[in-house]
PDB file of N, CA and C in Angstrom:
ATOM      1  N   MET A   1     -56.573-119.846 -40.212  1.00 64.00           N
ATOM      2  CA  MET A   1     -57.339-121.393 -39.701  1.00 64.00           C
ATOM      3  C   MET A   1     -58.400-122.174 -40.555  1.00 64.00           C
ATOM      4  N   ARG A   2     -58.947-123.082 -40.762  1.00 79.00           N
ATOM      5  CA  ARG A   2     -59.730-123.790 -41.506  1.00 79.00           C
ATOM      6  C   ARG A   2     -60.370-124.912 -40.582  1.00 79.00           C
ATOM      7  N   ILE A   3     -61.881-125.015 -40.416  1.00 82.00           N
ATOM      8  CA  ILE A   3     -62.814-125.415 -39.720  1.00 82.00           C
ATOM      9  C   ILE A   3     -63.451-126.121 -40.173  1.00 82.00           C
ATOM     10  N   ASN A   4     -63.794-127.518 -39.773  1.00 88.00           N
ATOM     11  CA  ASN A   4     -65.045-128.400 -40.389  1.00 88.00           C
ATOM     12  C   ASN A   4     -65.734-128.068 -40.252  1.00 88.00           C
ATOM     13  N   ARG A   5     -66.761-127.645 -40.884  1.00 87.00           N
ATOM     14  CA  ARG A   5     -67.881-126.592 -40.835  1.00 87.00           C
ATOM     15  C   ARG A   5     -69.302-127.792 -40.590  1.00 87.00           C
ATOM     16  N   PRO A   6     -70.036-127.623 -39.208  1.00 88.00           N
ATOM     17  CA  PRO A   6     -71.098-129.080 -38.830  1.00 88.00           C
ATOM     18  C   PRO A   6     -72.086-128.712 -39.891  1.00 88.00           C
ATOM     19  N   ASP A   7     -72.647-130.227 -40.227  1.00 92.00           N
ATOM     20  CA  ASP A   7     -73.702-130.048 -40.772  1.00 92.00           C
ATOM     21  C   ASP A   7     -74.973-130.184 -39.712  1.00 92.00           C
ATOM     22  N   CYS A   8     -75.242-128.323 -39.920  1.00 91.00           N
ATOM     23  CA  CYS A   8     -76.048-127.643 -39.056  1.00 91.00           C
ATOM     24  C   CYS A   8     -76.599-126.543 -39.764  1.00 91.00           C
ATOM     25  N   GLU A   9     -78.238-126.064 -38.821  1.00 91.00           N
ATOM     26  CA  GLU A   9     -78.587-124.919 -39.980  1.00 91.00           C
ATOM     27  C   GLU A   9     -77.383-123.999 -39.807  1.00 91.00           C
ATOM     28  N   LYS A  10     -77.539-122.778 -41.054  1.00 90.00           N
ATOM     29  CA  LYS A  10     -76.715-121.268 -41.040  1.00 90.00           C
ATOM     30  C   LYS A  10     -77.228-120.592 -40.365  1.00 90.00           C
ATOM     31  N   ALA A  11     -76.479-119.704 -39.803  1.00 93.00           N
ATOM     32  CA  ALA A  11     -76.991-118.152 -39.376  1.00 93.00           C
ATOM     33  C   ALA A  11     -76.766-117.285 -40.387  1.00 93.00           C
ATOM     34  N   PHE A  12     -77.592-116.436 -40.964  1.00 90.00           N
ATOM     35  CA  PHE A  12     -77.023-115.521 -41.892  1.00 90.00           C
ATOM     36  C   PHE A  12     -77.517-114.055 -41.262  1.00 90.00           C
ATOM     37  N   ALA A  13     -77.708-113.953 -39.806  1.00 95.00           N
ATOM     38  CA  ALA A  13     -76.979-112.660 -39.092  1.00 95.00           C
ATOM     39  C   ALA A  13     -77.057-112.909 -37.854  1.00 95.00           C
ATOM     40  N   PHE A  14     -76.870-112.283 -37.609  1.00 94.00           N
ATOM     41  CA  PHE A  14     -77.116-112.292 -35.504  1.00 94.00           C
ATOM     42  C   PHE A  14     -76.940-110.687 -35.195  1.00 94.00           C
ATOM     43  N   ASP A  15     -77.535-110.636 -33.919  1.00 96.00           N
ATOM     44  CA  ASP A  15     -77.319-109.313 -32.775  1.00 96.00           C
ATOM     45  C   ASP A  15     -76.606-109.532 -31.666  1.00 96.00           C
ATOM     46  N   MET A  16     -75.673-108.394 -31.962  1.00 95.00           N
ATOM     47  CA  MET A  16     -75.155-109.190 -30.236  1.00 95.00           C
ATOM     48  C   MET A  16     -75.574-107.677 -29.527  1.00 95.00           C
ATOM     49  N   GLY A  17     -74.807-108.258 -27.629  1.00 94.00           N
ATOM     50  CA  GLY A  17     -75.043-107.155 -26.722  1.00 94.00           C
ATOM     51  C   GLY A  17     -74.303-107.838 -25.673  1.00 94.00           C
ATOM     52  N   VAL A  18     -74.467-107.396 -24.660  1.00 93.00           N
ATOM     53  CA  VAL A  18     -74.074-107.528 -22.788  1.00 93.00           C
ATOM     54  C   VAL A  18     -75.218-107.708 -22.268  1.00 93.00           C
ATOM     55  N   CYS A  19     -74.996-108.789 -21.248  1.00 92.00           N
ATOM     56  CA  CYS A  19     -75.504-108.351 -20.079  1.00 92.00           C
ATOM     57  C   CYS A  19     -75.066-107.034 -18.910  1.00 92.00           C
ATOM     58  N   GLY A  20     -75.945-107.383 -17.445  1.00 89.00           N
ATOM     59  CA  GLY A  20     -75.451-107.268 -16.726  1.00 89.00           C
ATOM     60  C   GLY A  20     -74.428-107.380 -16.073  1.00 89.00           C
ATOM     61  N   ASP A  21     -73.922-109.053 -16.090  1.00 91.00           N
ATOM     62  CA  ASP A  21     -72.588-109.500 -15.522  1.00 91.00           C
ATOM     63  C   ASP A  21     -71.711-109.284 -16.248  1.00 91.00           C
ATOM     64  N   PRO A  22     -70.261-108.405 -15.199  1.00 86.00           N
ATOM     65  CA  PRO A  22     -68.999-108.009 -16.368  1.00 86.00           C
ATOM     66  C   PRO A  22     -68.452-109.019 -15.701  1.00 86.00           C
ATOM     67  N   ASP A  23     -68.651-110.635 -15.709  1.00 86.00           N
ATOM     68  CA  ASP A  23     -68.151-111.852 -16.005  1.00 86.00           C
ATOM     69  C   ASP A  23     -68.394-112.344 -16.948  1.00 86.00           C
ATOM     70  N   CYS A  24     -70.040-112.318 -17.475  1.00 90.00           N
ATOM     71  CA  CYS A  24     -70.529-112.664 -18.090  1.00 90.00           C
ATOM     72  C   CYS A  24     -69.259-113.050 -19.826  1.00 90.00           C
ATOM     73  N   GLY A  25     -70.495-112.184 -20.583  1.00 91.00           N
ATOM     74  CA  GLY A  25     -69.308-112.369 -21.734  1.00 91.00           C
ATOM     75  C   GLY A  25     -69.744-111.100 -22.771  1.00 91.00           C
ATOM     76  N   LEU A  26     -69.676-111.449 -24.316  1.00 93.00           N
ATOM     77  CA  LEU A  26     -70.066-111.488 -25.157  1.00 93.00           C
ATOM     78  C   LEU A  26     -71.934-112.110 -26.188  1.00 93.00           C
ATOM     79  N   HIS A  27     -72.751-111.922 -26.130  1.00 95.00           N
ATOM     80  CA  HIS A  27     -74.186-112.752 -26.656  1.00 95.00           C
ATOM     81  C   HIS A  27     -74.284-112.157 -27.659  1.00 95.00           C
ATOM     82  N   LEU A  28     -74.682-113.518 -28.425  1.00 95.00           N
ATOM     83  CA  LEU A  28     -74.620-113.351 -29.741  1.00 95.00           C
ATOM     84  C   LEU A  28     -75.839-114.034 -30.147  1.00 95.00           C
ATOM     85  N   ILE A  29     -76.670-113.805 -30.939  1.00 96.00           N
ATOM     86  CA  ILE A  29     -77.806-114.200 -30.965  1.00 96.00           C
ATOM     87  C   ILE A  29     -77.685-114.598 -32.686  1.00 96.00           C
ATOM     88  N   PRO A  30     -77.775-115.543 -33.077  1.00 96.00           N
ATOM     89  CA  PRO A  30     -77.710-115.481 -34.463  1.00 96.00           C
ATOM     90  C   PRO A  30     -78.951-116.033 -35.267  1.00 96.00           C
ATOM     91  N   SER A  31     -79.683-115.211 -36.639  1.00 95.00           N
ATOM     92  CA  SER A  31     -81.180-115.433 -37.489  1.00 95.00           C
ATOM     93  C   SER A  31     -81.153-116.006 -38.262  1.00 95.00           C
ATOM     94  N   ARG A  32     -82.067-116.770 -37.979  1.00 94.00           N
ATOM     95  CA  ARG A  32     -82.182-116.971 -39.807  1.00 94.00           C
ATOM     96  C   ARG A  32     -82.719-116.351 -40.779  1.00 94.00           C
ATOM     97  N   LYS A  33     -82.887-116.327 -42.316  1.00 93.00           N
ATOM     98  CA  LYS A  33     -82.870-115.719 -43.174  1.00 93.00           C
ATOM     99  C   LYS A  33     -84.207-115.005 -42.774  1.00 93.00           C
ATOM    100  N   ASN A  34     -85.353-115.549 -42.068  1.00 94.00           N
ATOM    101  CA  ASN A  34     -86.868-114.592 -41.901  1.00 94.00           C
ATOM    102  C   ASN A  34     -86.490-113.772 -40.843  1.00 94.00           C
ATOM    103  N   GLY A  35     -84.885-113.962 -39.907  1.00 92.00           N
ATOM    104  CA  GLY A  35     -85.280-113.010 -38.488  1.00 92.00           C
ATOM    105  C   GLY A  35     -85.526-113.713 -37.671  1.00 92.00           C
ATOM    106  N   THR A  36     -86.003-115.271 -37.533  1.00 94.00           N
ATOM    107  CA  THR A  36     -86.234-115.417 -35.559  1.00 94.00           C
ATOM    108  C   THR A  36     -84.618-116.089 -35.393  1.00 94.00           C
ATOM    109  N   PRO A  37     -84.699-115.959 -34.513  1.00 95.00           N
ATOM    110  CA  PRO A  37     -83.533-116.396 -33.493  1.00 95.00           C
ATOM    111  C   PRO A  37     -83.304-118.079 -33.848  1.00 95.00           C
ATOM    112  N   ILE A  38     -82.084-118.935 -33.582  1.00 95.00           N
ATOM    113  CA  ILE A  38     -81.988-119.825 -33.876  1.00 95.00           C
ATOM    114  C   ILE A  38     -81.665-120.150 -32.385  1.00 95.00           C
ATOM    115  N   CYS A  39     -80.334-119.127 -31.363  1.00 94.00           N
ATOM    116  CA  CYS A  39     -79.937-119.650 -30.633  1.00 94.00           C
ATOM    117  C   CYS A  39     -79.109-118.530 -29.471  1.00 94.00           C
ATOM    118  N   GLU A  40     -78.428-119.085 -28.462  1.00 94.00           N
ATOM    119  CA  GLU A  40     -77.800-117.868 -28.062  1.00 94.00           C
ATOM    120  C   GLU A  40     -76.409-118.416 -27.684  1.00 94.00           C
ATOM    121  N   MET A  41     -75.727-117.717 -28.168  1.00 93.00           N
ATOM    122  CA  MET A  41     -74.019-118.031 -27.476  1.00 93.00           C
ATOM    123  C   MET A  41     -73.328-116.470 -27.092  1.00 93.00           C
ATOM    124  N   VAL A  42     -73.031-117.262 -25.503  1.00 94.00           N
ATOM    125  CA  VAL A  42     -72.149-116.548 -25.144  1.00 94.00           C
ATOM    126  C   VAL A  42     -70.331-116.444 -25.451  1.00 94.00           C
ATOM    127  N   ILE A  43     -69.620-115.633 -25.464  1.00 93.00           N
ATOM    128  CA  ILE A  43     -68.288-115.940 -25.725  1.00 93.00           C
ATOM    129  C   ILE A  43     -67.946-115.141 -24.702  1.00 93.00           C
ATOM    130  N   GLY A  44     -67.282-115.424 -24.189  1.00 92.00           N
ATOM    131  CA  GLY A  44     -66.154-115.415 -22.700  1.00 92.00           C
ATOM    132  C   GLY A  44     -65.039-114.026 -23.240  1.00 92.00           C
ATOM    133  N   ARG A  45     -64.246-113.961 -22.617  1.00 87.00           N
ATOM    134  CA  ARG A  45     -62.991-112.687 -22.717  1.00 87.00           C
ATOM    135  C   ARG A  45     -62.088-113.519 -23.407  1.00 87.00           C
ATOM    136  N   ASP A  46     -61.837-114.988 -22.989  1.00 89.00           N
ATOM    137  CA  ASP A  46     -60.471-115.084 -23.714  1.00 89.00           C
ATOM    138  C   ASP A  46     -60.457-115.782 -25.008  1.00 89.00           C
ATOM    139  N   GLN A  47     -62.081-116.279 -25.564  1.00 92.00           N
ATOM    140  CA  GLN A  47     -62.243-116.238 -26.487  1.00 92.00           C
ATOM    141  C   GLN A  47     -62.392-115.171 -27.617  1.00 92.00           C
ATOM    142  N   LEU A  48     -63.036-114.274 -26.838  1.00 90.00           N
ATOM    143  CA  LEU A  48     -63.396-112.891 -27.529  1.00 90.00           C
ATOM    144  C   LEU A  48     -61.912-112.589 -28.158  1.00 90.00           C
ATOM    145  N   ARG A  49     -60.729-112.661 -27.267  1.00 92.00           N
ATOM    146  CA  ARG A  49     -59.513-112.247 -27.266  1.00 92.00           C
ATOM    147  C   ARG A  49     -59.134-112.716 -28.802  1.00 92.00           C
ATOM    148  N   ASP A  50     -59.102-114.296 -28.650  1.00 93.00           N
ATOM    149  CA  ASP A  50     -58.553-115.463 -29.575  1.00 93.00           C
ATOM    150  C   ASP A  50     -59.316-114.659 -31.166  1.00 93.00           C
ATOM    151  N   MET A  51     -60.948-114.704 -30.656  1.00 91.00           N
ATOM    152  CA  MET A  51     -61.577-114.618 -31.488  1.00 91.00           C
ATOM    153  C   MET A  51     -61.143-112.957 -32.749  1.00 91.00           C
ATOM    154  N   LEU A  52     -60.713-112.240 -31.746  1.00 92.00           N
ATOM    155  CA  LEU A  52     -60.072-110.445 -32.456  1.00 92.00           C
ATOM    156  C   LEU A  52     -58.924-111.194 -32.949  1.00 92.00           C
ATOM    157  N   ALA A  53     -58.208-111.487 -32.578  1.00 93.00           N
ATOM    158  CA  ALA A  53     -56.767-112.042 -32.965  1.00 93.00           C
ATOM    159  C   ALA A  53     -57.149-112.642 -34.420  1.00 93.00           C
ATOM    160  N   ILE A  54     -57.952-113.870 -34.883  1.00 91.00           N
ATOM    161  CA  ILE A  54     -58.085-114.320 -35.665  1.00 91.00           C
ATOM    162  C   ILE A  54     -59.062-113.269 -36.801  1.00 91.00           C
ATOM    163  N   ILE A  55     -59.573-112.567 -37.006  1.00 92.00           N
ATOM    164  CA  ILE A  55     -60.291-111.169 -37.861  1.00 92.00           C
ATOM    165  C   ILE A  55     -58.921-110.368 -37.848  1.00 92.00           C
ATOM    166  N   HIS A  56     -58.396-109.783 -37.255  1.00 94.00           N
ATOM    167  CA  HIS A  56     -57.332-109.222 -37.543  1.00 94.00           C
ATOM    168  C   HIS A  56     -55.814-109.288 -38.047  1.00 94.00           C
ATOM    169  N   ASP A  57     -55.479-110.933 -38.080  1.00 93.00           N
ATOM    170  CA  ASP A  57     -54.411-112.050 -38.413  1.00 93.00           C
ATOM    171  C   ASP A  57     -55.075-112.366 -39.802  1.00 93.00           C
ATOM    172  N   ASN A  58     -56.511-112.222 -40.067  1.00 91.00           N
ATOM    173  CA  ASN A  58     -56.690-112.401 -41.770  1.00 91.00           C
ATOM    174  C   ASN A  58     -57.279-111.478 -42.460  1.00 91.00           C
ATOM    175  N   GLY A  59     -57.000-110.435 -41.998  1.00 92.00           N
ATOM    176  CA  GLY A  59     -57.239-109.153 -42.557  1.00 92.00           C
ATOM    177  C   GLY A  59     -58.785-108.886 -42.836  1.00 92.00           C
ATOM    178  N   LEU A  60     -59.460-109.519 -41.800  1.00 91.00           N
ATOM    179  CA  LEU A  60     -60.904-109.324 -41.847  1.00 91.00           C
ATOM    180  C   LEU A  60     -61.337-108.106 -41.352  1.00 91.00           C
ATOM    181  N   ASP A  61     -60.330-107.243 -40.882  1.00 90.00           N
ATOM    182  CA  ASP A  61     -60.415-105.863 -39.482  1.00 90.00           C
ATOM    183  C   ASP A  61     -60.185-104.725 -40.797  1.00 90.00           C
ATOM    184  N   LEU A  62     -60.281-104.996 -41.548  1.00 82.00           N
ATOM    185  CA  LEU A  62     -60.037-104.248 -43.117  1.00 82.00           C
ATOM    186  C   LEU A  62     -60.887-103.845 -44.245  1.00 82.00           C
ATOM    187  N   PRO A  63     -60.948-102.461 -44.826  1.00 80.00           N
ATOM    188  CA  PRO A  63     -62.183-102.869 -45.607  1.00 80.00           C
ATOM    189  C   PRO A  63     -61.668-103.050 -47.118  1.00 80.00           C
TER     190      PRO A  63
END
């Protein structure tokens, strides 16, 4: 799957976690090279399944 990469700031690492809301999703906090946060992204269950499928289908989950 190819995407058109937007002309915007790039993240070089991210933190992730969950909040107390079981209906929310996975929280990703991308960061700059110096470690400061850029934004917060919340990935819902349906998108998370799609993301895991892309990772698996492209062999990114293998060493």
